[in-house]
Amino acid sequence: KSNFAILDEDDQLRLIKRILRERGMDDKRCPPRGLLAVIQRWKDRGLEPGQVTAAEDTDFADGKARSLYGDYQDSLRRVNAVDFGDLLLLCLKLFREQPDILKRYQDKFKYILVDEYQDTNVAQYLWLRLLAQTRKNICCVGDDDQSIYSWRGAEVGNILRFENDFPGARVVRLERNYRSTPHILAAASGLIAHNSGRLGKTLWTELSSGEKVRVRGVWDGESEARTVGGEIESLHSKGEFLNGMAVLVRTGAQTREFEERLITLGVPYRVVGGLRFYERREIRDAVAYLRVIAQGADDLAFERIVNFPKRGLGPAALNAVHGLARSLGLPLIEAARKLVETDEMTPKPRGALAALVGDIKRWQSLSDGLGPSDLMEQVLNESGVIAHWEADKSPEAPGRLENLKELVAALEDFGGLTEFLEHVSLVMEMDKAAGDDKVTLMTLHGAKGLEYDTVFLAGWEEGLFPHQRVMGEMEGGGLEEERRLAYVGLTRAKRRAIILHAANRRIHGRWLSALPSRFISELPAEHMDISAESGLFGSKSSAPSHRRFKAAAYAPSERSPAPGERNGDPDGAFHAGQRIFHQKFGYGRVVTVEDDKLQIAFEKAGGKKVMGSFVKPA
């Protein structure tokens, strides 16, 4: 009917939950948000329920997603509603099944202009072909080298086949660039030339040559942030605006170390396209657990975690806890302890609340013996937080899990919970009214269409960029899309582009060696200025791209030795009682040696366990 309603995401999720209940399906095994994402992908491809073939199908919801899609569409029709995907899908259906209506619109629109054509999905492509097939007066503007949104349904093939779809079309290549210097354009062009699925173009500019693209090898993520922070301070002291500088990362979790460093330096910054690290929902939830463990009387933190992940504690149970707390003048957690010893609550919520109270008590007893990082990891697993996000099939869930892993890694730098929580408070209270001149932190995906005088491209390492998860999911096209993403990052820079990669990354609490991204070896050497901190990349590598990269240029810089450089100790052997130096913790003596790990009593930082490669003899 013509008076249909358009459902927003909340209404769509409620409808899917109702369908799952009617089918007797567990929404934990079949998360509604994940099912909605599957359905929207099918709609992006112009597929109605009966058109989803076995090749397009998924094993989501135990292979029942196709039939659930049909139920969902039936439910929408019953309530005379559509979702946003239907606005295009039903229009496509109308044009296919009602030629007279299609002709009316073909006659009405004599000329069609489409911008950002490389970001169109299959449904949009089919709709445009139908609309333009009579007059063929269609003009599409796009850059196939900037197609980076396949995870949102974009299909790069739409622009690649344009000349086949519209024979006789005139192709105009807009190759003059008004933004970047010749060195930056040449580097970007040399990189993207390694993609086979592209139309091809030759960018040029009348700007002066400017600086070469700098590639900087650093010891670890902390050194990377320190290097970027130092460069920002140097440029700012020379009169450059912070607004003209951006740090672009592959994943949102990478912003944390840069945020920490900029806070330490007192440099104002903004996170574009997302929240600051400690403001993100999953991080606030995790920190709330730590707040309750450290200070049981923190009622706000207890309220945040009491039913997250969901434990079956509804409003009635929470009202009972609040009522007892008010009447006795107790913190919520103490009221909960008393309440579970009575029959005031029904058995199921009483059991869930008792389990939570017991877990908190046990975690509190462990907090003195376990380090903050180990405690956080245990809490996240035992509370069900990790399982909750692993079961969530929404596009945001993998990023939330990465953020939680980054939080666990961050906690290794703190001696105790109190120290960490004080740090978080300081970060959250940092003055947000520092003026409009701020450094920008953002992901590469969020940077498309923007430009900055100076761009720092961080984390160019194998597995991180190109990202291992994307390459595994996208069946061959993943690597080319990651390379397009690198091209987008480089071409955001107007005057200088600085690429950084670390030799070591802390992942899941473990230090792992990292190889420079293959994209670095694909950059034309004549437009690069490559250097690394002293002592890095001295070991042999069998990776072809890495061999070429090292041969090209790693001339050690004049900076101070990196933590892993072992002057005077060629065998790398340490022994108990030996005096050493660590770049972060300072001087100390080795207490015990266990394989490549050292227990060290530092003169100022106290006892720490560190990797042997991070220290040198004093």
XYZ file of C-alpha atoms in Angstrom, residues 13-596:
584
model
C 15.909 -6.100 14.857
C 12.694 -6.369 16.878
C 10.953 -7.935 13.893
C 13.768 -10.480 13.433
C 13.729 -11.352 17.146
C 9.993 -12.023 16.909
C 10.521 -14.312 13.903
C 13.220 -16.244 15.777
C 10.943 -16.658 18.801
C 8.112 -17.916 16.600
C 10.485 -20.470 15.113
C 11.792 -21.479 18.541
C 15.344 -20.449 17.599
C 17.915 -19.230 20.120
C 18.973 -15.648 19.357
C 22.396 -16.410 20.855
C 23.054 -19.094 18.235
C 21.493 -16.881 15.572
C 22.228 -13.252 16.555
C 19.538 -10.948 15.079
C 22.061 -8.322 14.075
C 24.087 -10.907 12.175
C 21.002 -12.219 10.364
C 20.028 -8.660 9.445
C 23.512 -8.119 7.973
C 23.150 -11.268 5.830
C 19.732 -10.151 4.571
C 21.005 -6.672 3.719
C 23.909 -8.158 1.751
C 21.436 -10.136 -0.327
C 19.348 -7.010 -0.890
C 22.492 -5.107 -1.920
C 22.948 -7.771 -4.589
C 19.361 -7.327 -5.814
C 18.230 -10.751 -4.568
C 14.750 -11.522 -3.299
C 14.346 -14.631 -1.079
C 13.478 -16.886 -4.009
C 16.504 -15.675 -5.979
C 19.156 -16.598 -3.425
C 20.985 -19.523 -5.047
C 23.115 -22.136 -3.310
C 26.197 -20.187 -4.433
C 24.860 -17.033 -2.743
C 23.726 -18.895 0.378
C 25.480 -18.950 3.746
C 25.729 -21.427 6.603
C 24.622 -18.701 9.022
C 21.806 -19.815 11.358
C 22.567 -23.468 10.561
C 21.748 -22.875 6.902
C 18.310 -21.416 7.626
C 19.112 -17.832 6.645
C 17.357 -18.089 3.258
C 14.059 -19.239 4.764
C 14.367 -16.666 7.568
C 14.806 -14.005 4.862
C 11.503 -15.135 3.374
C 9.796 -14.945 6.788
C 11.236 -11.470 7.299
C 9.884 -10.208 3.958
C 6.467 -11.785 4.664
C 6.361 -10.038 8.052
C 7.222 -6.698 6.460
C 4.360 -7.086 3.990
C 1.895 -7.973 6.759
C 2.645 -4.745 8.613
C 2.850 -2.700 5.366
C 6.480 -1.740 5.979
C 9.820 -1.790 4.182
C 13.425 -1.421 5.282
C 16.010 0.725 3.528
C 17.225 -2.155 1.360
C 13.684 -2.615 0.050
C 13.540 0.939 -1.252
C 15.892 -0.120 -4.042
C 15.034 -3.820 -4.235
C 11.279 -3.247 -4.677
C 11.904 -0.481 -7.180
C 14.056 -2.937 -9.152
C 11.259 -5.527 -8.937
C 8.722 -2.952 -10.139
C 10.837 -1.998 -13.165
C 11.363 -5.654 -14.087
C 7.722 -6.686 -13.769
C 5.967 -3.498 -15.006
C 7.498 -2.368 -18.338
C 5.035 0.501 -18.667
C 6.185 1.999 -15.370
C 9.833 1.532 -16.366
C 9.171 3.325 -19.669
C 7.504 6.229 -17.859
C 10.677 6.851 -15.839
C 12.954 6.254 -18.819
C 11.061 9.004 -20.646
C 11.108 11.278 -17.599
C 14.875 11.170 -16.980
C 16.654 12.134 -20.171
C 20.087 12.415 -18.543
C 21.530 10.491 -15.593
C 24.648 11.504 -13.653
C 26.195 9.155 -11.071
C 29.036 10.206 -8.759
C 31.371 7.802 -6.907
C 30.330 5.045 -9.304
C 33.002 2.681 -7.918
C 31.025 2.516 -4.665
C 27.723 1.346 -6.193
C 26.364 -2.078 -5.272
C 24.802 -4.682 -7.567
C 21.206 -3.542 -6.945
C 22.080 0.054 -7.811
C 23.914 -1.132 -10.926
C 20.931 -3.184 -12.139
C 18.546 -0.296 -11.425
C 20.714 2.142 -13.395
C 21.030 -0.207 -16.363
C 17.259 -0.529 -16.610
C 16.721 3.203 -16.288
C 19.395 4.155 -18.851
C 19.008 1.382 -21.416
C 16.749 3.378 -23.769
C 18.435 6.785 -24.050
C 21.908 5.725 -22.861
C 22.538 9.301 -21.728
C 24.392 8.254 -18.589
C 27.528 9.880 -17.168
C 29.350 8.067 -14.376
C 32.218 9.608 -12.422
C 34.428 7.364 -10.351
C 37.891 6.035 -9.605
C 38.266 2.260 -9.697
C 41.499 2.606 -7.697
C 39.473 3.976 -4.775
C 36.907 1.180 -4.504
C 37.409 0.214 -0.839
C 33.935 -0.562 0.470
C 33.208 -4.128 -0.648
C 32.328 -4.944 2.968
C 29.415 -2.508 2.550
C 28.271 -4.121 -0.681
C 30.233 -1.999 -3.190
C 31.154 -3.867 -6.377
C 34.294 -2.649 -8.173
C 33.242 -4.672 -11.230
C 30.489 -2.134 -11.938
C 32.975 0.501 -13.061
C 35.379 -1.985 -14.648
C 32.634 -3.253 -17.010
C 31.148 0.144 -17.801
C 32.380 0.193 -21.405
C 30.950 -3.293 -21.997
C 27.607 -2.376 -20.440
C 27.337 0.831 -22.481
C 29.074 0.219 -25.831
C 30.308 3.374 -27.478
C 30.675 5.209 -24.152
C 33.336 7.880 -24.156
C 35.946 7.515 -21.387
C 37.574 10.703 -20.124
C 40.538 10.173 -17.827
C 40.921 13.004 -15.309
C 44.638 12.507 -14.681
C 45.793 15.933 -13.549
C 46.130 16.054 -9.761
C 45.891 19.349 -7.902
C 46.616 17.976 -4.418
C 49.800 15.950 -4.098
C 53.446 16.383 -5.057
C 55.057 14.368 -7.884
C 56.879 12.064 -5.443
C 53.640 11.168 -3.661
C 51.762 10.626 -6.936
C 54.569 8.479 -8.352
C 54.686 6.362 -5.200
C 50.906 5.850 -5.234
C 50.868 5.096 -8.964
C 53.723 2.597 -8.657
C 51.903 0.811 -5.848
C 48.473 0.565 -7.481
C 50.027 -0.632 -10.759
C 50.444 -4.036 -9.062
C 46.654 -4.518 -9.216
C 45.425 -6.405 -12.268
C 41.732 -5.474 -11.914
C 41.868 -1.809 -12.893
C 41.275 0.519 -15.847
C 44.604 2.331 -15.525
C 45.579 5.991 -15.572
C 48.689 8.182 -15.311
C 48.473 10.901 -12.688
C 50.499 14.098 -13.120
C 50.789 17.479 -11.480
C 52.417 20.848 -12.059
C 53.386 21.155 -8.388
C 57.054 21.125 -7.361
C 58.607 17.752 -6.569
C 58.614 18.256 -2.777
C 59.806 15.643 -0.284
C 60.169 11.974 -1.095
C 57.800 9.598 0.646
C 59.482 8.609 3.905
C 59.422 4.994 5.109
C 60.486 4.624 8.717
C 61.182 1.307 10.454
C 60.727 1.406 14.233
C 61.148 -1.032 17.082
C 57.544 -1.458 18.256
C 54.144 0.228 18.510
C 55.272 2.491 21.329
C 58.280 3.635 19.321
C 55.985 4.215 16.349
C 53.759 6.506 18.413
C 56.798 8.259 19.863
C 58.216 8.864 16.377
C 54.939 10.293 15.099
C 54.513 12.443 18.200
C 58.016 13.860 17.823
C 57.459 14.667 14.159
C 54.152 16.397 14.941
C 55.812 18.526 17.634
C 58.648 19.430 15.262
C 56.312 20.466 12.447
C 54.072 22.410 14.841
C 57.075 24.301 16.250
C 57.879 25.393 12.693
C 54.479 27.018 12.342
C 52.476 24.196 10.741
C 48.885 23.774 11.903
C 47.842 20.600 13.688
C 44.710 20.609 11.511
C 46.955 19.844 8.572
C 48.251 16.583 10.082
C 46.578 13.182 10.171
C 47.503 9.724 11.436
C 45.795 7.047 9.333
C 45.566 3.471 10.626
C 44.150 0.228 9.255
C 42.020 -0.639 12.293
C 40.436 1.454 15.032
C 42.324 -0.446 17.741
C 45.603 1.100 16.515
C 44.644 4.596 17.657
C 45.215 3.835 21.360
C 49.006 4.169 21.424
C 48.858 7.381 19.402
C 46.187 8.778 21.732
C 48.325 7.925 24.763
C 51.376 9.600 23.255
C 49.561 12.767 22.182
C 48.019 13.052 25.651
C 51.492 12.738 27.198
C 52.787 15.480 24.895
C 49.764 17.688 25.494
C 48.935 17.729 21.765
C 45.189 18.125 21.121
C 43.658 15.560 18.790
C 40.350 14.343 17.432
C 39.264 10.844 16.439
C 37.203 11.125 13.246
C 34.594 8.517 12.383
C 34.622 6.973 15.839
C 35.095 7.471 19.540
C 38.312 7.903 21.425
C 39.667 4.552 22.565
C 38.498 4.716 26.185
C 35.097 6.099 25.132
C 34.208 3.058 23.035
C 31.364 0.962 24.366
C 33.260 -2.316 24.706
C 36.171 -0.580 26.448
C 33.881 1.226 28.905
C 32.194 -2.111 29.691
C 35.541 -3.820 30.311
C 36.860 -0.946 32.432
C 33.621 -1.038 34.469
C 34.470 -4.606 35.517
C 37.878 -3.413 36.705
C 36.295 -0.504 38.579
C 34.000 -2.861 40.504
C 36.935 -5.165 41.310
C 39.086 -2.254 42.516
C 36.282 -0.405 44.323
C 33.198 -2.423 45.121
C 31.240 0.682 46.123
C 31.320 2.007 42.545
C 27.566 1.778 41.899
C 27.721 3.282 38.399
C 30.190 0.626 37.261
C 28.119 -2.144 38.897
C 24.988 -0.941 37.101
C 26.877 -1.093 33.792
C 28.026 -4.695 34.186
C 25.211 -6.282 36.197
C 23.384 -7.456 33.078
C 26.142 -7.311 30.506
C 26.506 -9.759 28.976
C 22.835 -10.579 29.509
C 22.273 -12.768 32.563
C 18.499 -12.671 32.756
C 18.461 -9.856 35.292
C 15.474 -7.763 34.272
C 14.055 -4.530 35.709
C 12.325 -6.332 38.600
C 15.590 -7.857 39.840
C 17.496 -4.600 39.509
C 14.731 -2.663 41.283
C 14.965 -5.117 44.177
C 18.722 -4.518 44.457
C 18.259 -0.740 44.312
C 15.447 -0.857 46.906
C 17.516 -2.806 49.418
C 20.572 -0.612 48.814
C 18.518 2.529 49.537
C 16.828 1.149 52.632
C 20.083 -0.085 54.214
C 22.374 2.634 52.856
C 24.632 0.080 51.154
C 26.513 0.003 47.852
C 24.679 -1.982 45.195
C 27.092 -4.896 45.289
C 26.679 -5.305 49.068
C 22.900 -5.138 48.691
C 23.136 -7.801 45.979
C 25.150 -10.070 48.289
C 22.478 -9.819 50.966
C 19.603 -10.178 48.527
C 20.811 -13.477 47.025
C 20.768 -15.009 50.513
C 17.008 -14.439 50.741
C 13.952 -15.618 48.814
C 13.031 -12.098 47.676
C 13.909 -12.978 44.054
C 12.765 -15.854 41.885
C 15.324 -18.676 41.521
C 16.661 -17.903 38.033
C 17.615 -14.217 38.533
C 18.763 -14.978 42.091
C 21.130 -17.631 40.721
C 22.446 -15.293 38.023
C 23.042 -12.476 40.518
C 24.692 -14.846 43.002
C 27.041 -16.081 40.277
C 28.051 -12.519 39.363
C 28.629 -11.537 43.008
C 30.703 -14.691 43.492
C 32.765 -13.982 40.386
C 33.497 -10.421 41.513
C 34.619 -11.642 44.937
C 36.923 -14.212 43.319
C 38.368 -11.654 40.890
C 39.004 -9.282 43.790
C 40.957 -12.010 45.582
C 43.019 -12.602 42.438
C 43.778 -8.929 41.821
C 46.732 -8.824 44.223
C 48.480 -11.804 42.680
C 47.671 -11.329 39.008
C 48.948 -8.475 36.870
C 46.256 -6.124 35.488
C 46.613 -7.546 31.970
C 46.210 -11.178 33.037
C 43.311 -10.249 35.320
C 41.538 -8.341 32.541
C 41.950 -11.259 30.143
C 40.522 -13.670 32.718
C 37.578 -11.384 33.526
C 36.710 -10.852 29.856
C 36.657 -14.598 29.238
C 34.938 -15.728 32.437
C 32.296 -12.992 32.372
C 31.248 -13.942 28.858
C 32.191 -10.595 27.300
C 34.469 -12.198 24.692
C 31.891 -14.887 23.897
C 29.241 -12.170 23.517
C 31.182 -10.315 20.828
C 32.327 -13.522 19.137
C 28.680 -14.525 18.757
C 27.737 -11.085 17.430
C 27.811 -11.269 13.622
C 27.479 -7.537 13.014
C 30.203 -5.801 10.953
C 31.361 -3.921 14.074
C 31.980 -7.023 16.217
C 35.476 -7.956 14.924
C 36.648 -4.386 15.579
C 35.257 -4.511 19.118
C 37.174 -7.739 19.765
C 40.360 -6.136 18.437
C 39.831 -3.187 20.763
C 39.451 -5.515 23.765
C 42.667 -7.324 22.830
C 44.389 -3.956 22.564
C 43.095 -3.067 26.035
C 44.586 -6.269 27.467
C 47.903 -5.367 25.832
C 47.732 -1.801 27.153
C 47.325 -3.034 30.737
C 50.770 -4.671 30.603
C 52.279 -1.200 30.986
C 50.685 -0.665 34.416
C 51.743 -1.952 37.818
C 48.249 -2.270 39.255
C 44.554 -1.617 38.780
C 44.576 1.668 40.676
C 47.351 3.073 38.505
C 45.477 2.089 35.341
C 42.103 3.450 36.494
C 43.695 6.768 37.481
C 45.231 6.926 33.995
C 41.839 6.294 32.353
C 40.270 9.046 34.466
C 42.973 11.440 33.341
C 42.419 10.545 29.694
C 38.636 10.902 29.939
C 38.892 14.270 31.666
C 41.361 15.693 29.180
C 40.223 19.125 28.077
C 38.153 18.702 24.938
C 37.876 22.429 24.376
C 41.489 22.878 23.299
C 40.500 24.895 20.258
C 39.920 23.774 16.713
C 43.573 23.144 15.825
C 43.919 19.392 16.435
C 45.701 16.398 14.956
C 43.310 13.974 13.250
C 43.325 10.242 14.009
C 41.224 8.031 11.781
C 41.071 4.789 9.842
C 42.023 4.622 6.198
C 38.425 3.838 5.264
C 37.264 7.031 6.964
C 39.876 9.186 5.220
C 38.539 8.825 1.683
C 37.765 12.227 0.189
C 39.887 14.144 2.714
C 43.315 15.751 2.420
C 46.081 16.887 4.782
C 49.452 18.561 4.386
C 51.135 15.742 6.341
C 49.886 12.174 6.525
C 51.353 9.501 8.800
C 50.510 5.998 7.559
C 51.059 3.681 10.513
C 51.241 -0.089 10.901
C 52.339 -1.106 7.397
C 53.139 -4.711 8.340
C 52.134 -8.089 6.963
C 48.981 -9.346 8.656
C 48.001 -5.873 9.789
C 48.130 -4.149 6.408
C 47.227 -5.988 4.272
C 44.958 -7.278 7.026
C 44.962 -11.048 7.384
C 41.239 -11.320 8.145
C 40.199 -9.418 5.027
C 42.515 -11.389 2.762
C 41.047 -14.622 4.099
C 37.448 -13.519 3.620
C 37.430 -12.004 0.164
C 38.541 -14.860 -2.118
C 41.390 -13.319 -4.058
C 39.973 -9.814 -4.304
C 40.987 -8.989 -0.752
C 44.627 -8.206 -1.519
C 43.722 -5.881 -4.398
C 41.200 -4.028 -2.243
C 43.803 -3.664 0.535
C 46.204 -2.239 -2.051
C 43.528 0.223 -3.166
C 43.179 1.210 0.484
C 46.929 1.893 0.645
C 46.603 4.001 -2.519
C 43.793 6.020 -0.915
C 45.956 6.598 2.165
C 48.947 7.847 0.184
C 46.872 10.178 -1.956
C 45.418 11.946 1.091
C 48.818 13.655 1.507
C 49.421 17.052 -0.060
C 53.032 17.779 0.929
C 54.491 14.844 2.843
C 53.625 11.197 3.433
C 55.384 9.211 6.153
C 54.930 5.427 6.279
C 55.801 3.564 9.470
C 56.175 -0.104 10.257
C 57.272 -1.826 13.460
C 59.599 -4.798 13.825
C 57.629 -6.076 16.827
C 53.933 -6.000 17.730
C 52.292 -7.071 20.956
C 49.353 -9.251 19.919
C 47.153 -11.102 22.428
C 49.724 -10.318 25.121
C 52.633 -11.837 23.178
C 55.437 -10.083 21.372
C 55.634 -11.174 17.743
C 58.119 -10.229 15.053
C 56.577 -8.423 12.093
C 57.650 -8.133 8.473
C 57.244 -4.872 6.576
C 54.113 -4.862 4.443
C 54.525 -6.158 0.912
C 53.129 -2.783 -0.167
C 56.375 -1.134 0.953
C 58.425 -3.312 -1.401
C 56.037 -2.336 -4.224
C 56.755 1.387 -3.853
C 59.199 2.757 -6.481
C 62.573 3.179 -4.739
C 63.469 6.413 -6.558
C 60.607 8.195 -4.804
C 61.346 6.761 -1.333
C 63.494 7.894 1.571
C 63.891 4.730 3.677
C 65.452 4.473 7.123
C 65.145 2.521 10.358
C 66.119 2.724 13.986
C 69.559 1.281 14.695
C 69.791 -2.460 15.157
C 66.623 -3.333 13.288
C 66.362 -5.840 10.440
C 69.781 -7.280 11.040
C 68.407 -10.812 11.061
C 67.937 -12.890 7.949
C 64.556 -13.127 6.309
C 63.357 -15.523 3.674
C 60.500 -13.310 2.492
C 61.266 -12.113 -1.068
C 59.605 -8.732 -0.575
C 61.518 -8.248 2.644
C 64.846 -9.113 0.970
C 64.304 -6.547 -1.743
C 63.214 -3.992 0.804
C 66.306 -4.419 2.989
C 68.612 -4.343 -0.019
C 66.998 -1.102 -1.155
C 67.978 0.903 1.747
C 67.982 0.287 5.356
C 70.711 2.690 6.356
C 70.681 2.988 10.170
C 69.694 6.415 11.378
C 71.720 8.479 13.811
C 69.162 8.055 16.588
C 69.888 6.370 19.915
C 70.109 2.546 19.903
C 66.840 0.671 19.919
C 65.955 -1.448 22.934
C 66.890 -4.658 21.143
C 70.379 -3.559 20.072
C 72.928 -5.511 22.073
C 76.211 -3.662 21.883
C 79.052 -5.647 23.349
C 76.971 -8.808 23.684
C 77.059 -10.459 20.265
C 75.725 -13.783 21.495
C 72.722 -12.139 23.139
C 73.285 -14.173 26.344
C 72.208 -12.671 29.667
C 72.847 -14.078 33.121
C 71.524 -13.520 36.633
C 73.074 -10.497 38.309
C 73.967 -8.776 35.019
C 73.304 -5.039 34.866
C 71.186 -4.040 31.854
C 69.380 -1.086 30.303
C 65.815 -0.986 28.964
C 64.707 2.038 26.948
C 61.425 2.348 28.838
C 62.200 1.056 32.355
C 65.803 2.236 32.617
C 68.623 0.426 34.483
C 68.236 -2.805 36.407
C 69.711 -6.233 37.145
C 68.702 -9.604 35.766
C 67.121 -11.816 38.440
C 66.287 -14.919 36.404
C 66.551 -16.047 32.778
C 63.887 -18.237 31.174
C 64.472 -18.870 27.464
C 64.155 -15.421 25.854
